[in-house]
Coordinates of C-alpha atoms and ligand atoms in Angstrom, one line a residue:
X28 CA 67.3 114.6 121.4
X29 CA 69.1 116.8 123.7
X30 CA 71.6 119.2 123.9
X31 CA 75.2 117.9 124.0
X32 CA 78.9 118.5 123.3
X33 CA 79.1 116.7 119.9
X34 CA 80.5 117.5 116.2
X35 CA 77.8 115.6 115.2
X36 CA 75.2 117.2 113.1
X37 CA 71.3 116.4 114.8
X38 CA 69.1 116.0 112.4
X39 CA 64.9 115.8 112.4
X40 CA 63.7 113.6 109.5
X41 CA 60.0 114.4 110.0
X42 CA 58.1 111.7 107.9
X43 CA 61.0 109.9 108.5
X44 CA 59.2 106.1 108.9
X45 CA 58.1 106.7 104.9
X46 CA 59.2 105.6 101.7
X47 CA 61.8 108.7 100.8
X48 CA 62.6 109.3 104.8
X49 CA 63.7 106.1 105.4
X50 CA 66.6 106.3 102.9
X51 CA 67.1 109.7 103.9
X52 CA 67.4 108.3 107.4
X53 CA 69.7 105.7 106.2
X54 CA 71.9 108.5 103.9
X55 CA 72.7 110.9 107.2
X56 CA 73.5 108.0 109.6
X57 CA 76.3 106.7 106.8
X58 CA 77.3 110.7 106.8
X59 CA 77.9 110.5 110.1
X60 CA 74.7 112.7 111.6
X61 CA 72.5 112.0 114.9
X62 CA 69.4 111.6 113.2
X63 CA 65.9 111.9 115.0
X64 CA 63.0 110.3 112.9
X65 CA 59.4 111.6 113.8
X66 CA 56.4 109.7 112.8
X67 CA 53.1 109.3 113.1
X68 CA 52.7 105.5 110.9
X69 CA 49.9 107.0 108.9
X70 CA 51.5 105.8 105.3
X71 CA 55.0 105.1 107.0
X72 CA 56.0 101.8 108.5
X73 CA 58.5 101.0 111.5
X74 CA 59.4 98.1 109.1
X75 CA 60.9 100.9 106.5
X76 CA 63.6 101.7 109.5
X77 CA 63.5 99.0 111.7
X78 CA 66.9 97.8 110.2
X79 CA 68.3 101.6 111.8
X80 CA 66.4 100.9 115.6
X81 CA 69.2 100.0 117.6
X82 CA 72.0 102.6 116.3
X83 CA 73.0 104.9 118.6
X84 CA 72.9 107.8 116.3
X85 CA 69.3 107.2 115.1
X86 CA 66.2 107.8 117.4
X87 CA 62.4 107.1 116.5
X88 CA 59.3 109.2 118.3
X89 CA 56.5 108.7 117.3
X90 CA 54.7 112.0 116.8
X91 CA 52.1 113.9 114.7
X92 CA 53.7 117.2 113.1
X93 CA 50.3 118.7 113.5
X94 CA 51.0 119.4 117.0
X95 CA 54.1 121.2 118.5
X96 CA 57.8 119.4 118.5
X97 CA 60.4 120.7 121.2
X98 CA 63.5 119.1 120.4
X99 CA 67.1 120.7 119.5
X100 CA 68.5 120.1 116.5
X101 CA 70.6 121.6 113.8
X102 CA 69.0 120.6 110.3
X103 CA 65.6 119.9 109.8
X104 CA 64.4 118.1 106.5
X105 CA 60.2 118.1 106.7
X106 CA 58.8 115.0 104.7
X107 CA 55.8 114.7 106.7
X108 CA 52.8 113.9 104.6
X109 CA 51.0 111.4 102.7
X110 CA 52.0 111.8 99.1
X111 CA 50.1 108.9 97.8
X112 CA 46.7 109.9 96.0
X113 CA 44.5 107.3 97.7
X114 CA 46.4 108.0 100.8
X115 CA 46.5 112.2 100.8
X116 CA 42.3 111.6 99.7
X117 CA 41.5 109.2 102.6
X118 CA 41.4 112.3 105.3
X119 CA 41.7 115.1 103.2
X120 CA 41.7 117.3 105.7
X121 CA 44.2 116.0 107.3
X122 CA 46.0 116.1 104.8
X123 CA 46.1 120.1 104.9
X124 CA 46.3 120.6 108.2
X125 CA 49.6 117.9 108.1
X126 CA 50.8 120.3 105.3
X127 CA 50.3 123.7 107.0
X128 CA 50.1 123.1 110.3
X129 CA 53.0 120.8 109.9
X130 CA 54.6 123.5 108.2
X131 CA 54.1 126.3 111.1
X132 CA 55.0 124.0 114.1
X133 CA 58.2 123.1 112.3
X134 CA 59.3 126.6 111.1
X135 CA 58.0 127.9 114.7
X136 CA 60.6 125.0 116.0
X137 CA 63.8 126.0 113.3
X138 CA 63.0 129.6 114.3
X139 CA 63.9 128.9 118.1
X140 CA 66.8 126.6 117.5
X141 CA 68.1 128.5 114.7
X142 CA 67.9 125.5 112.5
X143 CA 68.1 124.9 108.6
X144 CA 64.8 123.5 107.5
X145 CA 63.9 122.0 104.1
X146 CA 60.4 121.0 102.7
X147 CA 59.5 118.2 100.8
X148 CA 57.5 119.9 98.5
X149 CA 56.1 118.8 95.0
X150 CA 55.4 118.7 91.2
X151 CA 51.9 119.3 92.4
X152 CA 52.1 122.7 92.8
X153 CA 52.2 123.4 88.9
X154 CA 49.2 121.2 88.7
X155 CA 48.6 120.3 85.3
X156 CA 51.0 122.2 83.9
X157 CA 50.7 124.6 80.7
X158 CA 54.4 125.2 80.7
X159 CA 56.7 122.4 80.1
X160 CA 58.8 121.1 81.1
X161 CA 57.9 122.7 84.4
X162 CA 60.7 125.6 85.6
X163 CA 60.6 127.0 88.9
X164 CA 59.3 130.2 87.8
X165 CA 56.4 128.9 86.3
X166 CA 53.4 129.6 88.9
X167 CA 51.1 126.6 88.0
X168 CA 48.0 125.5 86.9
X169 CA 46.2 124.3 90.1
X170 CA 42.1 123.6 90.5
X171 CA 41.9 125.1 94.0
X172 CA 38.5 123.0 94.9
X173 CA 39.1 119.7 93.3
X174 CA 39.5 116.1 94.9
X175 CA 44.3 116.7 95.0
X176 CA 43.7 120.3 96.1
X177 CA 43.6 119.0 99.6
X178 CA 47.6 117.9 98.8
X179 CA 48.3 120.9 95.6
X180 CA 47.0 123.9 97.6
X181 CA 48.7 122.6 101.0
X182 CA 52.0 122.4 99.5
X183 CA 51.5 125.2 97.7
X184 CA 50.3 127.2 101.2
X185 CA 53.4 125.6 103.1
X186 CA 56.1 126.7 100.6
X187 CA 54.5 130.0 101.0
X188 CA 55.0 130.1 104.9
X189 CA 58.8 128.8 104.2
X190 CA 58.8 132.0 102.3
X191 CA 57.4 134.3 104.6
X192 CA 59.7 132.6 107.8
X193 CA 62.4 133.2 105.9
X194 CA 61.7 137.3 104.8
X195 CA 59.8 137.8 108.1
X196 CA 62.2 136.0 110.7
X197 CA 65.7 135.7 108.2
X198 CA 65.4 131.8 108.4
X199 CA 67.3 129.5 106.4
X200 CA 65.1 128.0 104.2
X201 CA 65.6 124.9 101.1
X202 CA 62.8 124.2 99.3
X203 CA 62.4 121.2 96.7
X204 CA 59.6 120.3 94.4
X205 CA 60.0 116.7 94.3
X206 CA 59.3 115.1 91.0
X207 CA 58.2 111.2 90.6
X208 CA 60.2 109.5 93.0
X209 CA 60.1 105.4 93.0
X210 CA 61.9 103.0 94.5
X211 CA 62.2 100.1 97.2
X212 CA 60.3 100.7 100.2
X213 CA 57.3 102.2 98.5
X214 CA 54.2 101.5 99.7
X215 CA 52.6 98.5 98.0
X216 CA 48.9 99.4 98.0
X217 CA 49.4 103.0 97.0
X218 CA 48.5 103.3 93.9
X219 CA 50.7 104.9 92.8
X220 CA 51.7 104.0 89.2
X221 CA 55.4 102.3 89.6
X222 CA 54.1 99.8 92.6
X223 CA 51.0 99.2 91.3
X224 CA 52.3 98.0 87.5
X225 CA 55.1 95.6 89.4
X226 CA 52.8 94.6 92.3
X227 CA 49.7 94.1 89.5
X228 CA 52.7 91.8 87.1
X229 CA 54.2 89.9 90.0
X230 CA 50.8 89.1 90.8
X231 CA 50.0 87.9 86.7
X232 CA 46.7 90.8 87.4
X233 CA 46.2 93.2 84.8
X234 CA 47.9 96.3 84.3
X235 CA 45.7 98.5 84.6
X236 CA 46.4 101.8 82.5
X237 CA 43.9 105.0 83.3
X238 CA 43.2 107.2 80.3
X239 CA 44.9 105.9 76.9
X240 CA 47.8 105.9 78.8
X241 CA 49.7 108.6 76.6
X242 CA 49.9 111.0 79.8
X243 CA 53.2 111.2 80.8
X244 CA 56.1 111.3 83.9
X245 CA 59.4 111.2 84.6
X246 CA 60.9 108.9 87.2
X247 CA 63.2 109.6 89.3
X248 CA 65.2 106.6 91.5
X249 CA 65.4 107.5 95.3
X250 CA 69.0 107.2 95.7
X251 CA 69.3 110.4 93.0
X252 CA 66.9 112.0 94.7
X253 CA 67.8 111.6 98.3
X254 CA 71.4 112.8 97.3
X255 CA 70.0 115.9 95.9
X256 CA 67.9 116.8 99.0
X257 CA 71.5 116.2 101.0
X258 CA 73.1 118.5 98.8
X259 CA 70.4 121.4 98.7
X260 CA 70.1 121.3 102.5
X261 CA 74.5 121.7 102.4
X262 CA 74.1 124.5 99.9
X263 CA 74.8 128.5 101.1
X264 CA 72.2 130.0 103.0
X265 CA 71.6 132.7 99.5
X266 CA 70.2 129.3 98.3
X267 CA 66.2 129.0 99.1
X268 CA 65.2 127.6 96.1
X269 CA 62.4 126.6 94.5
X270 CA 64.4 124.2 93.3
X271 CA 63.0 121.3 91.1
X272 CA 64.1 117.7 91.8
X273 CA 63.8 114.7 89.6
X274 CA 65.1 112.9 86.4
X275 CA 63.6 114.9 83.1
X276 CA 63.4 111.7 80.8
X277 CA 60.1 111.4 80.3
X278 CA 57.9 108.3 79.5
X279 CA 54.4 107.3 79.0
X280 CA 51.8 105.5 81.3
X281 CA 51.4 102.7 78.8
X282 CA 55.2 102.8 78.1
X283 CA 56.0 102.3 81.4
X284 CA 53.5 99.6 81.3
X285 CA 55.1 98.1 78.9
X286 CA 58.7 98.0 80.5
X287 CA 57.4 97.1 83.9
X288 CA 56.0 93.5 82.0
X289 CA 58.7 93.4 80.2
X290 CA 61.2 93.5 83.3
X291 CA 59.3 91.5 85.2
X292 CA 58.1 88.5 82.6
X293 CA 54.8 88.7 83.8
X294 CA 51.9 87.4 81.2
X295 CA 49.7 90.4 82.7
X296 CA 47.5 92.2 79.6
X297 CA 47.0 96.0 79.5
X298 CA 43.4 97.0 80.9
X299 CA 42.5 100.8 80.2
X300 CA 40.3 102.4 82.8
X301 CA 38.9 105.6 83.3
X302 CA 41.3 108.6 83.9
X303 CA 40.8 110.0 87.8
X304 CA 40.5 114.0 87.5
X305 CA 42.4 116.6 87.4
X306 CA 45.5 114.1 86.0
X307 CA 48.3 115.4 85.1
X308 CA 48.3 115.2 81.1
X309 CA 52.2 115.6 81.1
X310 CA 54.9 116.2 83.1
X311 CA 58.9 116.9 83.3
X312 CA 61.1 118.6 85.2
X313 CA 63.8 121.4 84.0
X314 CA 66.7 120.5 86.6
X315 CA 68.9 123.3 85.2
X316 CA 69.1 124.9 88.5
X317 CA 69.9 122.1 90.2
X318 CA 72.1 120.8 87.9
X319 CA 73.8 124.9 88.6
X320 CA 73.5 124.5 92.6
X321 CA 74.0 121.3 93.8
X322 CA 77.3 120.6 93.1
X323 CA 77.4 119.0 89.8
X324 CA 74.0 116.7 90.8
X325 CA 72.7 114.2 88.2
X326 CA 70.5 111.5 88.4
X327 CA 72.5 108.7 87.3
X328 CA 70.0 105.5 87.9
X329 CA 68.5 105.0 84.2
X330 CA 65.0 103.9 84.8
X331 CA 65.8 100.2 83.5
X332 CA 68.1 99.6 86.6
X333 CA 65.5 101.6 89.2
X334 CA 62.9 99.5 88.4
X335 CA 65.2 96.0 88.5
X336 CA 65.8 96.9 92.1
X337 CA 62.5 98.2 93.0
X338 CA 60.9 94.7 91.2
X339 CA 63.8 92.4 93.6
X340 CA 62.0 94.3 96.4
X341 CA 58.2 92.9 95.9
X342 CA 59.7 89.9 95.1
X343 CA 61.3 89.6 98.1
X344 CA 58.0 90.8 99.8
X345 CA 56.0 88.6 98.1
X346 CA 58.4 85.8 99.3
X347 CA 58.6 86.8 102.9
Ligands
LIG414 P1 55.2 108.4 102.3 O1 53.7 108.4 102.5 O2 55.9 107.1 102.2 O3 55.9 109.2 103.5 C1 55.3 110.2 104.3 C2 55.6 109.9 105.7 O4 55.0 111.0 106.5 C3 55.0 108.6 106.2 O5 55.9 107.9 107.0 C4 53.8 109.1 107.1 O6 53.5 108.2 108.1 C5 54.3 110.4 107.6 N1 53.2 111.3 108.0 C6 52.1 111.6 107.3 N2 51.4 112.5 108.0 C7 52.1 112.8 109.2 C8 51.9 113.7 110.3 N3 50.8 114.4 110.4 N4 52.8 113.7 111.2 C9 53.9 112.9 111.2 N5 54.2 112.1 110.1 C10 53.3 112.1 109.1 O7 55.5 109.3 101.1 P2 56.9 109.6 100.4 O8 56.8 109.3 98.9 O9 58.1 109.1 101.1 O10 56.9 111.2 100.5 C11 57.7 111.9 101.4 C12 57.5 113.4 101.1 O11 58.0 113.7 99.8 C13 56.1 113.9 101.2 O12 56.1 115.2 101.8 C14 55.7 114.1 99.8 O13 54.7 115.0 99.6 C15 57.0 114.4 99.1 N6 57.0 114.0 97.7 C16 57.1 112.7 97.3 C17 57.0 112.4 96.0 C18 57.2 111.0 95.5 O14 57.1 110.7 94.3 N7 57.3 110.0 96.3 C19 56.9 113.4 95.0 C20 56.8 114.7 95.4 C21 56.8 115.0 96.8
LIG415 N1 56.8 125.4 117.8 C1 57.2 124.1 117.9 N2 58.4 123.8 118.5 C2 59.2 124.9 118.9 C3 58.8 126.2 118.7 C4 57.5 126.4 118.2 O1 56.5 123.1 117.6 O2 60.3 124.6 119.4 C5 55.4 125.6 117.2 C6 54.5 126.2 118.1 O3 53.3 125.4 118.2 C7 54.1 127.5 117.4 C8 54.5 127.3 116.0 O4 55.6 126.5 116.1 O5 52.7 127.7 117.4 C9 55.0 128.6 115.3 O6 55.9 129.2 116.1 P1 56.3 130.8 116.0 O7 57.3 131.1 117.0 O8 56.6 131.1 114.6 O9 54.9 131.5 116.3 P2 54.0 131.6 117.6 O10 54.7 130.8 118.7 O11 54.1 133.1 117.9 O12 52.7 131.1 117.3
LIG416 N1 48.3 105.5 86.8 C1 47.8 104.5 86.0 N2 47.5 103.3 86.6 C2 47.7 103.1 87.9 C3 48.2 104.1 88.7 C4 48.4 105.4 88.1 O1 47.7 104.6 84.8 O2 47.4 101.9 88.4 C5 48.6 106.8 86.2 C6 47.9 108.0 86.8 O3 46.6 108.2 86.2 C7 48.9 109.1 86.5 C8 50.2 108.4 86.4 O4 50.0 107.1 86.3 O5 48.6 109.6 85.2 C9 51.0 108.7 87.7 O6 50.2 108.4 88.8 P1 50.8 108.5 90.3 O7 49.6 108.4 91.2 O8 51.9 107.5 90.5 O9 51.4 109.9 90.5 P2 50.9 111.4 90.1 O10 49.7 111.4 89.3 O11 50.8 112.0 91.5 O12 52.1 111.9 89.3

């Protein structure tokens, strides 16, 4: 992207080829931004944004945020990182270095161009929580050498750095802590719980429920979500967060099981296998500041009308 006489916002969407960057992509084109999408395919697909390829305002590089970016831009929203846990365990390593490093180069780049810059970050870093629902102020419960530390402690590391940029160097900062997100576009063999129960019930498999299933989430739809991140990144610069993001009504595993057979009419049975470790017995988000800073931000998709459009889209997979 380079430097021209525009009123157009530029805008780097790294992890922009992924399930919650693609909408974003989608969100600042319709807002009228030049958007610049950087990838590097591990978990994302050109599929996700192959519908935006071909709009002037949207741009695609592939690139790995572990290196150094030079580009100029105004806002910076970094997403980049497997988020999945099959996919964040498969290089775990990686994983970290995509989180810090990924964190450095892109603060290092906002710190030259002056830009915004928000992280994706994550429920993850309360762990399994002891306070709930989680606030923002609560400092977690994290295992620092277990099998999701790779993803906890690297989140946990980068929102540190976006802390130190910004009292070091005075940069703007906007941090999230993403909660549950779901939606169309997620990836179908992540394993993570809302694909797996549709893809598992379109298929007729069983649903297969770890632990007794009485742990619990809260699911928020990706349209909610990705208008929240718009709306922190627009915020005044006094506004850093922490700032929690997600829909508090909470459910259980098997409850969710439940509604996805339901929704689906699927003759799938319940299967109970063992719980991975370091699960998350329970977990909620307290969206009070949100609901205080983002400009009168709700979620608004009840979790009945997320999922009908999130089952349409493995159908339609499925089908084509
Ligand atoms: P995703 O796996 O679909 O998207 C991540 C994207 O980052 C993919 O396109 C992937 O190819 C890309 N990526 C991974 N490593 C990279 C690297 N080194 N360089 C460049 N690109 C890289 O996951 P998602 O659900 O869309 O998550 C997006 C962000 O939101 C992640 O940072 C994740 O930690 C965070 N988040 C998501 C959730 C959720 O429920 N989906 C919850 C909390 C936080
Ligand atoms: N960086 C980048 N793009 C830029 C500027 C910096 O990717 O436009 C990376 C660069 O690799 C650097 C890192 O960001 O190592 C941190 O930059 P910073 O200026 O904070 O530190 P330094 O350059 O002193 O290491
Ligand atoms: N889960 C499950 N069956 C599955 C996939 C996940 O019971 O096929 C459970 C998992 O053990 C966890 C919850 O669903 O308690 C949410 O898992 P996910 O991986 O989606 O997200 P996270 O644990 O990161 O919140």
């Amino acid at each position: 992207m380079t430097r021209k006489y525009s009123s157009r916002r530029r805008v780097l969407v790294t992890g922009g080829a992924g399930f919650i960057g693609s909408h974003l992509c989608e969100r600042l084109l319709a807002d009228g931004c030049d958007v610049l999408c950087a990838d590097n395919f591990f978990t994302g697909a050109k599929d996700n944004i192959a519908h935006l390829v071909g709009n002037p305002h949207f741009e695609l590089q592939r690139h790995d945020v572990t290196f150094p970016l030079y580009v100029e831009v105004d806002e910076i929203y970094n997403l980049a990182c497997p988020a999945a846990p099959i996919h964040y365990q498969f290089d775990p390593v990686q994983t970290t270095k995509t989180s810090v490093h990924g964190a450095i180069n892109m603060l290092g780049l906002a710190k030259r161009v002056k830009a915004k810059i928000l992280q994706a970050s994550t429920s993850e870093v309360y762990g399994d929580p002891e306070v709930h629902p989680q606030v923002e102020s609560y400092w977690g419960h994290v295992n620092p050498i277990g099998v999701r530390s790779c993803y906890d402690e690297g989140k946990r590391c980068a929102e540190t750095l976006f802390f130190d940029y910004h009292r070091q160097h005075g940069l703007r900062i906007k941090v999230a802590r993403i909660f549950n997100t779901y939606g169309p576009r997620m990836h179908p063999n992540d394993g993570r719980v809302v694909s797996n129960f549709i893809v598992q019930a379109l298929r007729g498999e069983p649903i297969t429920v770890y632990g007794d299933g009485s742990q619990t989430r809260s699911f928020c739809y990706v349209d909610d979500l990705v208008d929240a991140l718009v709306r922190l990144m627009a915020t005044g610069d006094e506004v850093t967060g922490p700032v929690n993001l997600g829909n508090p009504r909470e459910f259980t595993i098997r409850g969710l099981a439940e509604m996805v057979v339901e929704r689906t009419g699927s003759k799938s049975r319940i299967e109970l296998r063992p719980l991975p470790s370091d699960d998350p017995k329970q977990r909620r988000p307290d969206i009070s500041l949100a609901r205080k800073t983002l400009g009168g931000w709700e979620p608004t998709t009840p979790l009945e009308a997320g999922l009908a459009r999130t089952i349409d889209y493995f159908r339609g997979m499925r089908a084509g």
